[in-house]
Amino acid sequence: MNILVTGGAGFIGRHLVSRLVSKGHSVTVYDNFSTSKKDPIDSVKIIEGDVRDVDDVQRAMKGVEAVFHLAAITEARSSDDDLVYSTNFIGSKTIFEAAKANGAKAIFTSSAAVYGESKITKESDECHPLSQYGKSKLRAEKICPEGSFIARLFNAYGPGGHSVINKFCKLIPKYEDVTIFGHGNQTRDFIYIDDVVNALLLGLETSGTYNIGTGKETTVMEIIDIIHQMTKSKPNIKFAPAVSGEIMRSKADITNIQKTAWFPKTELPDGIMLVLKSQGFDFSVIEHLK
C-alpha cells in the first residue's frame, strides 16, 4: 500500500514508519523538520514541506492510498496560540481535503487533551479542552473525512520520546535536578510507543474514534520512584508552581478499542526499563551492587 505519514520524522512517526516498512508498505514521510532531525530513513521517500501548504500537500498525496496525519504542534503548554491553531487545525484541514480528493483513508492522531479535566474519559464524553492544543485537535476531529480512524492518544513514551518519563530517565541517573510542577500527584495514563503503533495500524482497516491508553493512571511522583528503584539513583527534586490550565488527572477508558482485540502489552516498569536502556543506562552496575 502507498502510505503518506505527515510528521513522520518525529518520535511516533519514526516508530510507525519503521513498522510500516517492515510490513512491506511503500512509505513517504512529509515533514517540515521544525522539531525533528532531517536524518535519512531506510527505504522511505522524504518530502520536506508544511501541512498548511495546499499545493505541496496535494503533490505529496498523489497516488496515496492512506495517510497517517501526525504532524502537529504537540506542546500543550505552547504560548503561540496562532501557530498551534494554524498548524493543528488549518494544516489538518489541508491534509483531510487532499486525502478526500485522492480517495485516501485518513488516520488522525488526536489527543486526550480534547477532554479537558476528567477522571476517567470515554469517547462519548463531552469534551471541554483547556489548552489551545486540545481545542485545535478537537476542531480537527470534527472535519475528518467520513470513514476516518481517530486515535485519541494519551501520554506516549518510549525510546526517542520527549515525555516526562524520557526526561526523568535521562536526569535521575545523572543526579541532575528534576523539576516537578505543582505537588507531583497529578496523574497521566502512560502508553508505550509499540502499543501506540499497534493501535494506529488498526486504522488501515478500521474507522471510528478510539482512546489509546492503558486504562491506568500513574502520578508523576510514582514515575520518579520507579526510576529511583530501578537505577538506585536518588532523585534531586525541585518543585515549581503548577502550570495554569494543566489537568490534574488523566485516565483512558479503553473498552471501545479493546473490542478490536487490541490491548496494551507493555507494563509501565518494563517500558521505563526499555527507555533507560535506550539512553545508555548500564543495569549491570545495579546487578554488581546486589
PDB file of C-alpha atoms in Angstrom:
ATOM      1  CA  MET A   1       0.000   0.000   0.000  1.00  0.00           C
ATOM      2  CA  ASN A   2       1.203   3.540  -0.763  1.00  0.00           C
ATOM      3  CA  ILE A   3       1.159   5.425   2.530  1.00  0.00           C
ATOM      4  CA  LEU A   4       1.928   9.042   3.458  1.00  0.00           C
ATOM      5  CA  VAL A   5       2.961   9.871   7.019  1.00  0.00           C
ATOM      6  CA  THR A   6       2.871  13.547   7.968  1.00  0.00           C
ATOM      7  CA  GLY A   7       5.217  14.301  10.832  1.00  0.00           C
ATOM      8  CA  GLY A   8       6.898  11.007  10.011  1.00  0.00           C
ATOM      9  CA  ALA A   9      10.302  12.199  11.229  1.00  0.00           C
ATOM     10  CA  GLY A  10       9.055  12.743  14.775  1.00  0.00           C
ATOM     11  CA  PHE A  11       9.005  10.377  17.740  1.00  0.00           C
ATOM     12  CA  ILE A  12       5.811   8.473  16.973  1.00  0.00           C
ATOM     13  CA  GLY A  13       6.297   8.922  13.244  1.00  0.00           C
ATOM     14  CA  ARG A  14       9.660   7.181  13.095  1.00  0.00           C
ATOM     15  CA  HIS A  15       8.407   4.188  15.053  1.00  0.00           C
ATOM     16  CA  LEU A  16       5.300   3.997  12.853  1.00  0.00           C
ATOM     17  CA  VAL A  17       7.257   4.348   9.606  1.00  0.00           C
ATOM     18  CA  SER A  18       9.673   1.620  10.643  1.00  0.00           C
ATOM     19  CA  ARG A  19       6.788  -0.762  11.284  1.00  0.00           C
ATOM     20  CA  LEU A  20       5.035   0.120   8.016  1.00  0.00           C
ATOM     21  CA  VAL A  21       8.219  -0.525   6.039  1.00  0.00           C
ATOM     22  CA  SER A  22       8.723  -3.861   7.808  1.00  0.00           C
ATOM     23  CA  LYS A  23       5.217  -4.829   6.678  1.00  0.00           C
ATOM     24  CA  GLY A  24       6.111  -4.133   3.046  1.00  0.00           C
ATOM     25  CA  HIS A  25       4.295  -0.836   2.542  1.00  0.00           C
ATOM     26  CA  SER A  26       5.649   1.942   0.318  1.00  0.00           C
ATOM     27  CA  VAL A  27       6.044   4.911   2.661  1.00  0.00           C
ATOM     28  CA  THR A  28       6.553   8.642   2.101  1.00  0.00           C
ATOM     29  CA  VAL A  29       7.351  10.968   5.003  1.00  0.00           C
ATOM     30  CA  TYR A  30       6.080  14.553   4.827  1.00  0.00           C
ATOM     31  CA  ASP A  31       7.662  16.789   7.477  1.00  0.00           C
ATOM     32  CA  ASN A  32       8.926  20.349   7.898  1.00  0.00           C
ATOM     33  CA  PHE A  33      11.634  19.195  10.355  1.00  0.00           C
ATOM     34  CA  SER A  34      10.940  22.076  12.717  1.00  0.00           C
ATOM     35  CA  THR A  35      11.161  19.804  15.758  1.00  0.00           C
ATOM     36  CA  SER A  36      12.799  16.680  14.313  1.00  0.00           C
ATOM     37  CA  LYS A  37      16.111  15.706  12.760  1.00  0.00           C
ATOM     38  CA  LYS A  38      16.429  15.520   8.991  1.00  0.00           C
ATOM     39  CA  ASP A  39      18.045  12.095   9.088  1.00  0.00           C
ATOM     40  CA  PRO A  40      17.566   9.532   6.315  1.00  0.00           C
ATOM     41  CA  ILE A  41      15.050   6.784   6.982  1.00  0.00           C
ATOM     42  CA  ASP A  42      15.738   3.460   5.272  1.00  0.00           C
ATOM     43  CA  SER A  43      13.526   2.640   2.257  1.00  0.00           C
ATOM     44  CA  VAL A  44      11.475   5.805   2.719  1.00  0.00           C
ATOM     45  CA  LYS A  45      10.937   8.797   0.451  1.00  0.00           C
ATOM     46  CA  ILE A  46      11.141  12.104   2.314  1.00  0.00           C
ATOM     47  CA  ILE A  47       9.378  15.299   1.276  1.00  0.00           C
ATOM     48  CA  GLU A  48      10.124  18.490   3.181  1.00  0.00           C
ATOM     49  CA  GLY A  49       7.004  20.616   3.375  1.00  0.00           C
ATOM     50  CA  ASP A  50       4.410  22.339   5.530  1.00  0.00           C
ATOM     51  CA  VAL A  51       0.982  20.790   6.131  1.00  0.00           C
ATOM     52  CA  ARG A  52      -0.559  24.231   5.571  1.00  0.00           C
ATOM     53  CA  ASP A  53       0.787  24.439   2.009  1.00  0.00           C
ATOM     54  CA  VAL A  54      -2.097  23.305  -0.210  1.00  0.00           C
ATOM     55  CA  ASP A  55      -0.038  22.781  -3.366  1.00  0.00           C
ATOM     56  CA  ASP A  56       2.744  20.820  -1.669  1.00  0.00           C
ATOM     57  CA  VAL A  57       0.249  18.646   0.186  1.00  0.00           C
ATOM     58  CA  GLN A  58      -1.682  17.899  -2.995  1.00  0.00           C
ATOM     59  CA  ARG A  59       1.509  16.842  -4.765  1.00  0.00           C
ATOM     60  CA  ALA A  60       2.569  14.642  -1.848  1.00  0.00           C
ATOM     61  CA  MET A  61      -0.856  12.987  -1.740  1.00  0.00           C
ATOM     62  CA  LYS A  62      -0.873  11.838  -5.387  1.00  0.00           C
ATOM     63  CA  GLY A  63      -1.237   8.070  -5.581  1.00  0.00           C
ATOM     64  CA  VAL A  64      -1.541   7.703  -1.808  1.00  0.00           C
ATOM     65  CA  GLU A  65      -3.993   5.111  -0.500  1.00  0.00           C
ATOM     66  CA  ALA A  66      -3.776   6.036   3.192  1.00  0.00           C
ATOM     67  CA  VAL A  67      -2.403   8.964   5.172  1.00  0.00           C
ATOM     68  CA  PHE A  68      -1.345   8.891   8.807  1.00  0.00           C
ATOM     69  CA  HIS A  69      -1.659  12.510   9.910  1.00  0.00           C
ATOM     70  CA  LEU A  70       0.696  13.001  12.844  1.00  0.00           C
ATOM     71  CA  ALA A  71       2.148  16.459  12.078  1.00  0.00           C
ATOM     72  CA  ALA A  72       1.215  18.962  14.789  1.00  0.00           C
ATOM     73  CA  ILE A  73       2.441  21.401  17.382  1.00  0.00           C
ATOM     74  CA  THR A  74       2.392  18.897  20.227  1.00  0.00           C
ATOM     75  CA  GLU A  75       3.420  21.068  23.179  1.00  0.00           C
ATOM     76  CA  ALA A  76       0.225  21.596  25.170  1.00  0.00           C
ATOM     77  CA  ARG A  77       1.920  24.467  27.039  1.00  0.00           C
ATOM     78  CA  SER A  78       2.771  26.401  23.857  1.00  0.00           C
ATOM     79  CA  SER A  79       2.093  30.113  24.220  1.00  0.00           C
ATOM     80  CA  ASP A  80       1.813  30.699  20.469  1.00  0.00           C
ATOM     81  CA  ASP A  81      -1.919  30.096  20.012  1.00  0.00           C
ATOM     82  CA  ASP A  82      -1.908  31.276  16.404  1.00  0.00           C
ATOM     83  CA  LEU A  83       0.782  28.774  15.406  1.00  0.00           C
ATOM     84  CA  VAL A  84      -0.999  25.952  17.229  1.00  0.00           C
ATOM     85  CA  TYR A  85      -4.306  26.801  15.533  1.00  0.00           C
ATOM     86  CA  SER A  86      -2.862  27.224  12.040  1.00  0.00           C
ATOM     87  CA  THR A  87      -0.782  24.048  12.191  1.00  0.00           C
ATOM     88  CA  ASN A  88      -3.118  21.734  14.065  1.00  0.00           C
ATOM     89  CA  PHE A  89      -6.412  22.857  12.545  1.00  0.00           C
ATOM     90  CA  ILE A  90      -5.706  24.596   9.232  1.00  0.00           C
ATOM     91  CA  GLY A  91      -2.939  22.087   8.483  1.00  0.00           C
ATOM     92  CA  SER A  92      -5.261  19.193   9.280  1.00  0.00           C
ATOM     93  CA  LYS A  93      -7.966  20.694   7.066  1.00  0.00           C
ATOM     94  CA  THR A  94      -5.468  20.839   4.194  1.00  0.00           C
ATOM     95  CA  ILE A  95      -4.456  17.200   4.717  1.00  0.00           C
ATOM     96  CA  PHE A  96      -8.024  15.942   5.025  1.00  0.00           C
ATOM     97  CA  GLU A  97      -9.213  17.777   1.907  1.00  0.00           C
ATOM     98  CA  ALA A  98      -6.308  16.363  -0.101  1.00  0.00           C
ATOM     99  CA  ALA A  99      -6.987  12.866   1.254  1.00  0.00           C
ATOM    100  CA  LYS A 100     -10.644  13.105   0.312  1.00  0.00           C
ATOM    101  CA  ALA A 101      -9.823  14.406  -3.179  1.00  0.00           C
ATOM    102  CA  ASN A 102      -7.443  11.488  -3.745  1.00  0.00           C
ATOM    103  CA  GLY A 103      -9.602   8.799  -2.143  1.00  0.00           C
ATOM    104  CA  ALA A 104      -7.074   8.140   0.622  1.00  0.00           C
ATOM    105  CA  LYS A 105      -8.012   6.727   4.030  1.00  0.00           C
ATOM    106  CA  ALA A 106      -7.217   9.174   6.870  1.00  0.00           C
ATOM    107  CA  ILE A 107      -5.772   8.037  10.198  1.00  0.00           C
ATOM    108  CA  PHE A 108      -5.581  11.008  12.564  1.00  0.00           C
ATOM    109  CA  THR A 109      -3.618  11.230  15.814  1.00  0.00           C
ATOM    110  CA  SER A 110      -5.728  13.335  18.119  1.00  0.00           C
ATOM    111  CA  SER A 111      -5.118  13.677  21.847  1.00  0.00           C
ATOM    112  CA  ALA A 112      -6.543  13.064  25.303  1.00  0.00           C
ATOM    113  CA  ALA A 113      -6.217  16.847  25.666  1.00  0.00           C
ATOM    114  CA  VAL A 114      -9.584  17.171  23.891  1.00  0.00           C
ATOM    115  CA  TYR A 115     -11.316  16.021  27.093  1.00  0.00           C
ATOM    116  CA  GLY A 116     -10.033  18.643  29.485  1.00  0.00           C
ATOM    117  CA  GLU A 117     -10.275  17.913  33.208  1.00  0.00           C
ATOM    118  CA  SER A 118     -11.818  14.489  33.750  1.00  0.00           C
ATOM    119  CA  LYS A 119     -11.144  11.484  35.990  1.00  0.00           C
ATOM    120  CA  ILE A 120     -11.857   8.698  33.500  1.00  0.00           C
ATOM    121  CA  THR A 121     -12.564   9.537  29.881  1.00  0.00           C
ATOM    122  CA  LYS A 122     -14.801   7.747  27.410  1.00  0.00           C
ATOM    123  CA  GLU A 123     -15.030   8.598  23.724  1.00  0.00           C
ATOM    124  CA  SER A 124     -18.689   9.513  24.229  1.00  0.00           C
ATOM    125  CA  ASP A 125     -17.896  12.063  26.958  1.00  0.00           C
ATOM    126  CA  GLU A 126     -18.494  15.746  26.314  1.00  0.00           C
ATOM    127  CA  CYS A 127     -15.184  17.446  25.587  1.00  0.00           C
ATOM    128  CA  HIS A 128     -14.020  20.633  27.310  1.00  0.00           C
ATOM    129  CA  PRO A 129     -10.371  21.141  26.284  1.00  0.00           C
ATOM    130  CA  LEU A 130      -8.409  23.599  28.417  1.00  0.00           C
ATOM    131  CA  SER A 131      -5.488  24.352  26.097  1.00  0.00           C
ATOM    132  CA  GLN A 132      -5.334  25.710  22.559  1.00  0.00           C
ATOM    133  CA  TYR A 133      -3.652  22.421  21.684  1.00  0.00           C
ATOM    134  CA  GLY A 134      -6.653  20.427  22.876  1.00  0.00           C
ATOM    135  CA  LYS A 135      -9.083  22.814  21.218  1.00  0.00           C
ATOM    136  CA  SER A 136      -7.271  22.593  17.883  1.00  0.00           C
ATOM    137  CA  LYS A 137      -7.241  18.795  17.989  1.00  0.00           C
ATOM    138  CA  LEU A 138     -10.959  18.660  18.739  1.00  0.00           C
ATOM    139  CA  ARG A 139     -11.759  21.023  15.875  1.00  0.00           C
ATOM    140  CA  ALA A 140      -9.661  18.891  13.540  1.00  0.00           C
ATOM    141  CA  GLU A 141     -11.509  15.749  14.626  1.00  0.00           C
ATOM    142  CA  LYS A 142     -14.789  17.331  13.568  1.00  0.00           C
ATOM    143  CA  ILE A 143     -13.632  17.796   9.967  1.00  0.00           C
ATOM    144  CA  CYS A 144     -12.081  14.351   9.481  1.00  0.00           C
ATOM    145  CA  PRO A 145     -13.343  12.687   6.272  1.00  0.00           C
ATOM    146  CA  GLU A 146     -16.053  10.091   6.638  1.00  0.00           C
ATOM    147  CA  GLY A 147     -14.584   6.694   7.463  1.00  0.00           C
ATOM    148  CA  SER A 148     -11.503   8.088   9.215  1.00  0.00           C
ATOM    149  CA  PHE A 149      -9.738   6.488  12.166  1.00  0.00           C
ATOM    150  CA  ILE A 150      -9.254   8.948  15.035  1.00  0.00           C
ATOM    151  CA  ALA A 151      -6.773   7.959  17.761  1.00  0.00           C
ATOM    152  CA  ARG A 152      -7.037   9.968  20.965  1.00  0.00           C
ATOM    153  CA  LEU A 153      -3.544   9.339  22.279  1.00  0.00           C
ATOM    154  CA  PHE A 154      -2.797   9.568  25.957  1.00  0.00           C
ATOM    155  CA  ASN A 155       0.800  10.040  27.167  1.00  0.00           C
ATOM    156  CA  ALA A 156       3.047   8.178  24.745  1.00  0.00           C
ATOM    157  CA  TYR A 157       6.612   7.370  25.797  1.00  0.00           C
ATOM    158  CA  GLY A 158       9.444   5.158  24.632  1.00  0.00           C
ATOM    159  CA  PRO A 159      12.937   5.284  23.110  1.00  0.00           C
ATOM    160  CA  GLY A 160      13.443   8.599  21.321  1.00  0.00           C
ATOM    161  CA  GLY A 161      10.448  10.199  23.003  1.00  0.00           C
ATOM    162  CA  HIS A 162      10.049  13.514  24.790  1.00  0.00           C
ATOM    163  CA  SER A 163       7.672  12.611  27.605  1.00  0.00           C
ATOM    164  CA  VAL A 164       8.231  13.262  31.292  1.00  0.00           C
ATOM    165  CA  ILE A 165       9.316   9.620  31.576  1.00  0.00           C
ATOM    166  CA  ASN A 166      12.052  10.141  28.987  1.00  0.00           C
ATOM    167  CA  LYS A 167      13.216  13.308  30.733  1.00  0.00           C
ATOM    168  CA  PHE A 168      13.322  11.690  34.170  1.00  0.00           C
ATOM    169  CA  CYS A 169      15.130   8.615  32.807  1.00  0.00           C
ATOM    170  CA  LYS A 170      17.824  10.951  31.496  1.00  0.00           C
ATOM    171  CA  LEU A 171      18.150  13.203  34.552  1.00  0.00           C
ATOM    172  CA  ILE A 172      17.781  10.925  37.578  1.00  0.00           C
ATOM    173  CA  PRO A 173      20.694   8.516  36.847  1.00  0.00           C
ATOM    174  CA  LYS A 174      22.936  11.564  36.385  1.00  0.00           C
ATOM    175  CA  TYR A 175      21.762  13.072  39.697  1.00  0.00           C
ATOM    176  CA  GLU A 176      20.630  16.191  37.860  1.00  0.00           C
ATOM    177  CA  ASP A 177      17.736  18.339  39.104  1.00  0.00           C
ATOM    178  CA  VAL A 178      14.246  17.035  38.381  1.00  0.00           C
ATOM    179  CA  THR A 179      11.608  19.772  38.265  1.00  0.00           C
ATOM    180  CA  ILE A 180       8.080  18.955  39.421  1.00  0.00           C
ATOM    181  CA  PHE A 181       5.367  21.453  38.535  1.00  0.00           C
ATOM    182  CA  GLY A 182       2.861  21.506  41.395  1.00  0.00           C
ATOM    183  CA  HIS A 183       2.732  18.761  44.025  1.00  0.00           C
ATOM    184  CA  GLY A 184       3.546  15.811  41.769  1.00  0.00           C
ATOM    185  CA  ASN A 185       0.325  13.947  42.475  1.00  0.00           C
ATOM    186  CA  GLN A 186      -1.164  14.781  39.082  1.00  0.00           C
ATOM    187  CA  THR A 187      -1.776  11.604  37.097  1.00  0.00           C
ATOM    188  CA  ARG A 188      -1.314  10.547  33.495  1.00  0.00           C
ATOM    189  CA  ASP A 189      -2.087   7.420  31.505  1.00  0.00           C
ATOM    190  CA  PHE A 190       1.313   6.425  30.067  1.00  0.00           C
ATOM    191  CA  ILE A 191       1.250   4.256  26.933  1.00  0.00           C
ATOM    192  CA  TYR A 192       4.351   2.652  25.414  1.00  0.00           C
ATOM    193  CA  ILE A 193       5.216   3.515  21.814  1.00  0.00           C
ATOM    194  CA  ASP A 194       4.911  -0.046  20.450  1.00  0.00           C
ATOM    195  CA  ASP A 195       1.351  -0.226  21.756  1.00  0.00           C
ATOM    196  CA  VAL A 196       0.588   3.146  20.172  1.00  0.00           C
ATOM    197  CA  VAL A 197       1.862   1.936  16.794  1.00  0.00           C
ATOM    198  CA  ASN A 198      -0.157  -1.272  17.067  1.00  0.00           C
ATOM    199  CA  ALA A 199      -3.271   0.831  17.641  1.00  0.00           C
ATOM    200  CA  LEU A 200      -2.550   3.205  14.753  1.00  0.00           C
ATOM    201  CA  LEU A 201      -2.111   0.300  12.346  1.00  0.00           C
ATOM    202  CA  LEU A 202      -5.713  -0.676  13.072  1.00  0.00           C
ATOM    203  CA  GLY A 203      -6.645   2.497  11.222  1.00  0.00           C
ATOM    204  CA  LEU A 204      -5.823   0.903   7.882  1.00  0.00           C
ATOM    205  CA  GLU A 205      -8.801  -1.436   8.329  1.00  0.00           C
ATOM    206  CA  THR A 206     -10.956   0.266  10.981  1.00  0.00           C
ATOM    207  CA  SER A 207     -12.926   3.502  11.358  1.00  0.00           C
ATOM    208  CA  GLY A 208     -14.118   5.403  14.403  1.00  0.00           C
ATOM    209  CA  THR A 209     -12.791   7.325  17.395  1.00  0.00           C
ATOM    210  CA  TYR A 210     -10.734   5.459  19.982  1.00  0.00           C
ATOM    211  CA  ASN A 211      -8.871   6.195  23.198  1.00  0.00           C
ATOM    212  CA  ILE A 212      -5.304   4.883  23.048  1.00  0.00           C
ATOM    213  CA  GLY A 213      -4.078   4.376  26.594  1.00  0.00           C
ATOM    214  CA  THR A 214      -3.656   1.685  29.237  1.00  0.00           C
ATOM    215  CA  GLY A 215      -6.663   2.385  31.429  1.00  0.00           C
ATOM    216  CA  LYS A 216      -4.309   3.050  34.355  1.00  0.00           C
ATOM    217  CA  GLU A 217      -3.268   6.342  35.927  1.00  0.00           C
ATOM    218  CA  THR A 218       0.135   6.979  37.466  1.00  0.00           C
ATOM    219  CA  THR A 219       1.321  10.011  39.403  1.00  0.00           C
ATOM    220  CA  VAL A 220       4.447  11.931  38.491  1.00  0.00           C
ATOM    221  CA  MET A 221       5.942  11.048  41.869  1.00  0.00           C
ATOM    222  CA  GLU A 222       5.309   7.342  41.216  1.00  0.00           C
ATOM    223  CA  ILE A 223       7.274   7.613  37.964  1.00  0.00           C
ATOM    224  CA  ILE A 224      10.187   9.120  39.864  1.00  0.00           C
ATOM    225  CA  ASP A 225      10.022   6.345  42.462  1.00  0.00           C
ATOM    226  CA  ILE A 226      10.062   3.594  39.806  1.00  0.00           C
ATOM    227  CA  ILE A 227      13.147   5.104  38.161  1.00  0.00           C
ATOM    228  CA  HIS A 228      14.760   5.561  41.580  1.00  0.00           C
ATOM    229  CA  GLN A 229      14.187   1.894  42.464  1.00  0.00           C
ATOM    230  CA  MET A 230      15.496   0.693  39.087  1.00  0.00           C
ATOM    231  CA  THR A 231      18.636   2.828  38.972  1.00  0.00           C
ATOM    232  CA  LYS A 232      19.311   3.187  42.716  1.00  0.00           C
ATOM    233  CA  SER A 233      19.893   6.862  41.950  1.00  0.00           C
ATOM    234  CA  LYS A 234      18.397   9.274  44.470  1.00  0.00           C
ATOM    235  CA  PRO A 235      16.433  11.972  42.575  1.00  0.00           C
ATOM    236  CA  ASN A 236      17.197  15.610  43.288  1.00  0.00           C
ATOM    237  CA  ILE A 237      13.660  17.023  43.151  1.00  0.00           C
ATOM    238  CA  LYS A 238      12.903  20.716  42.721  1.00  0.00           C
ATOM    239  CA  PHE A 239       9.301  21.900  42.999  1.00  0.00           C
ATOM    240  CA  ALA A 240       7.930  24.722  40.854  1.00  0.00           C
ATOM    241  CA  PRO A 241       4.491  26.380  40.673  1.00  0.00           C
ATOM    242  CA  ALA A 242       1.786  24.372  38.932  1.00  0.00           C
ATOM    243  CA  VAL A 243       1.191  25.255  35.278  1.00  0.00           C
ATOM    244  CA  SER A 244      -2.034  27.187  34.764  1.00  0.00           C
ATOM    245  CA  GLY A 245      -4.682  25.199  32.905  1.00  0.00           C
ATOM    246  CA  GLU A 246      -2.895  21.852  33.230  1.00  0.00           C
ATOM    247  CA  ILE A 247      -5.202  18.945  34.021  1.00  0.00           C
ATOM    248  CA  MET A 248      -4.763  17.083  37.310  1.00  0.00           C
ATOM    249  CA  ARG A 249      -5.979  13.615  36.348  1.00  0.00           C
ATOM    250  CA  SER A 250      -5.967  11.613  33.136  1.00  0.00           C
ATOM    251  CA  LYS A 251      -7.079   8.020  32.584  1.00  0.00           C
ATOM    252  CA  ALA A 252      -8.432   6.376  29.458  1.00  0.00           C
ATOM    253  CA  ASP A 253     -11.449   4.141  29.230  1.00  0.00           C
ATOM    254  CA  ILE A 254     -10.204   1.664  26.596  1.00  0.00           C
ATOM    255  CA  THR A 255     -13.304  -0.527  26.423  1.00  0.00           C
ATOM    256  CA  ASN A 256     -14.053   0.643  22.888  1.00  0.00           C
ATOM    257  CA  ILE A 257     -10.708  -0.193  21.278  1.00  0.00           C
ATOM    258  CA  GLN A 258     -10.440  -3.482  23.151  1.00  0.00           C
ATOM    259  CA  LYS A 259     -13.408  -4.649  21.087  1.00  0.00           C
ATOM    260  CA  THR A 260     -10.976  -4.709  18.130  1.00  0.00           C
ATOM    261  CA  ALA A 261      -8.782  -7.219  20.048  1.00  0.00           C
ATOM    262  CA  TRP A 262      -6.127  -4.524  20.692  1.00  0.00           C
ATOM    263  CA  PHE A 263      -4.759  -4.245  24.210  1.00  0.00           C
ATOM    264  CA  PRO A 264      -1.653  -2.589  25.711  1.00  0.00           C
ATOM    265  CA  LYS A 265       1.091  -5.191  26.049  1.00  0.00           C
ATOM    266  CA  THR A 266       3.867  -3.229  27.768  1.00  0.00           C
ATOM    267  CA  GLU A 267       3.644  -2.706  31.516  1.00  0.00           C
ATOM    268  CA  LEU A 268       4.963   0.624  32.799  1.00  0.00           C
ATOM    269  CA  PRO A 269       8.072  -0.723  34.637  1.00  0.00           C
ATOM    270  CA  ASP A 270       9.044  -2.719  31.536  1.00  0.00           C
ATOM    271  CA  GLY A 271       8.616   0.338  29.328  1.00  0.00           C
ATOM    272  CA  ILE A 272      10.671   2.507  31.669  1.00  0.00           C
ATOM    273  CA  MET A 273      13.433  -0.098  31.663  1.00  0.00           C
ATOM    274  CA  LEU A 274      13.480  -0.050  27.849  1.00  0.00           C
ATOM    275  CA  VAL A 275      13.775   3.749  27.885  1.00  0.00           C
ATOM    276  CA  LEU A 276      16.639   3.618  30.389  1.00  0.00           C
ATOM    277  CA  LYS A 277      18.472   1.048  28.249  1.00  0.00           C
ATOM    278  CA  SER A 278      17.936   3.120  25.099  1.00  0.00           C
ATOM    279  CA  GLN A 279      19.522   6.090  26.874  1.00  0.00           C
ATOM    280  CA  GLY A 280      22.587   4.089  27.800  1.00  0.00           C
ATOM    281  CA  PHE A 281      21.908   3.148  31.413  1.00  0.00           C
ATOM    282  CA  ASP A 282      24.021   0.136  32.394  1.00  0.00           C
ATOM    283  CA  PHE A 283      21.933  -2.242  34.509  1.00  0.00           C
ATOM    284  CA  SER A 284      24.951  -4.483  35.083  1.00  0.00           C
ATOM    285  CA  VAL A 285      26.129  -1.876  37.573  1.00  0.00           C
ATOM    286  CA  ILE A 286      22.980  -2.441  39.623  1.00  0.00           C
ATOM    287  CA  GLU A 287      23.470  -6.215  39.487  1.00  0.00           C
ATOM    288  CA  HIS A 288      27.000  -5.740  40.801  1.00  0.00           C
ATOM    289  CA  LEU A 289      25.673  -3.788  43.801  1.00  0.00           C
ATOM    290  CA  LYS A 290      23.345  -6.612  44.889  1.00  0.00           C
TER     291      LYS A 290
END
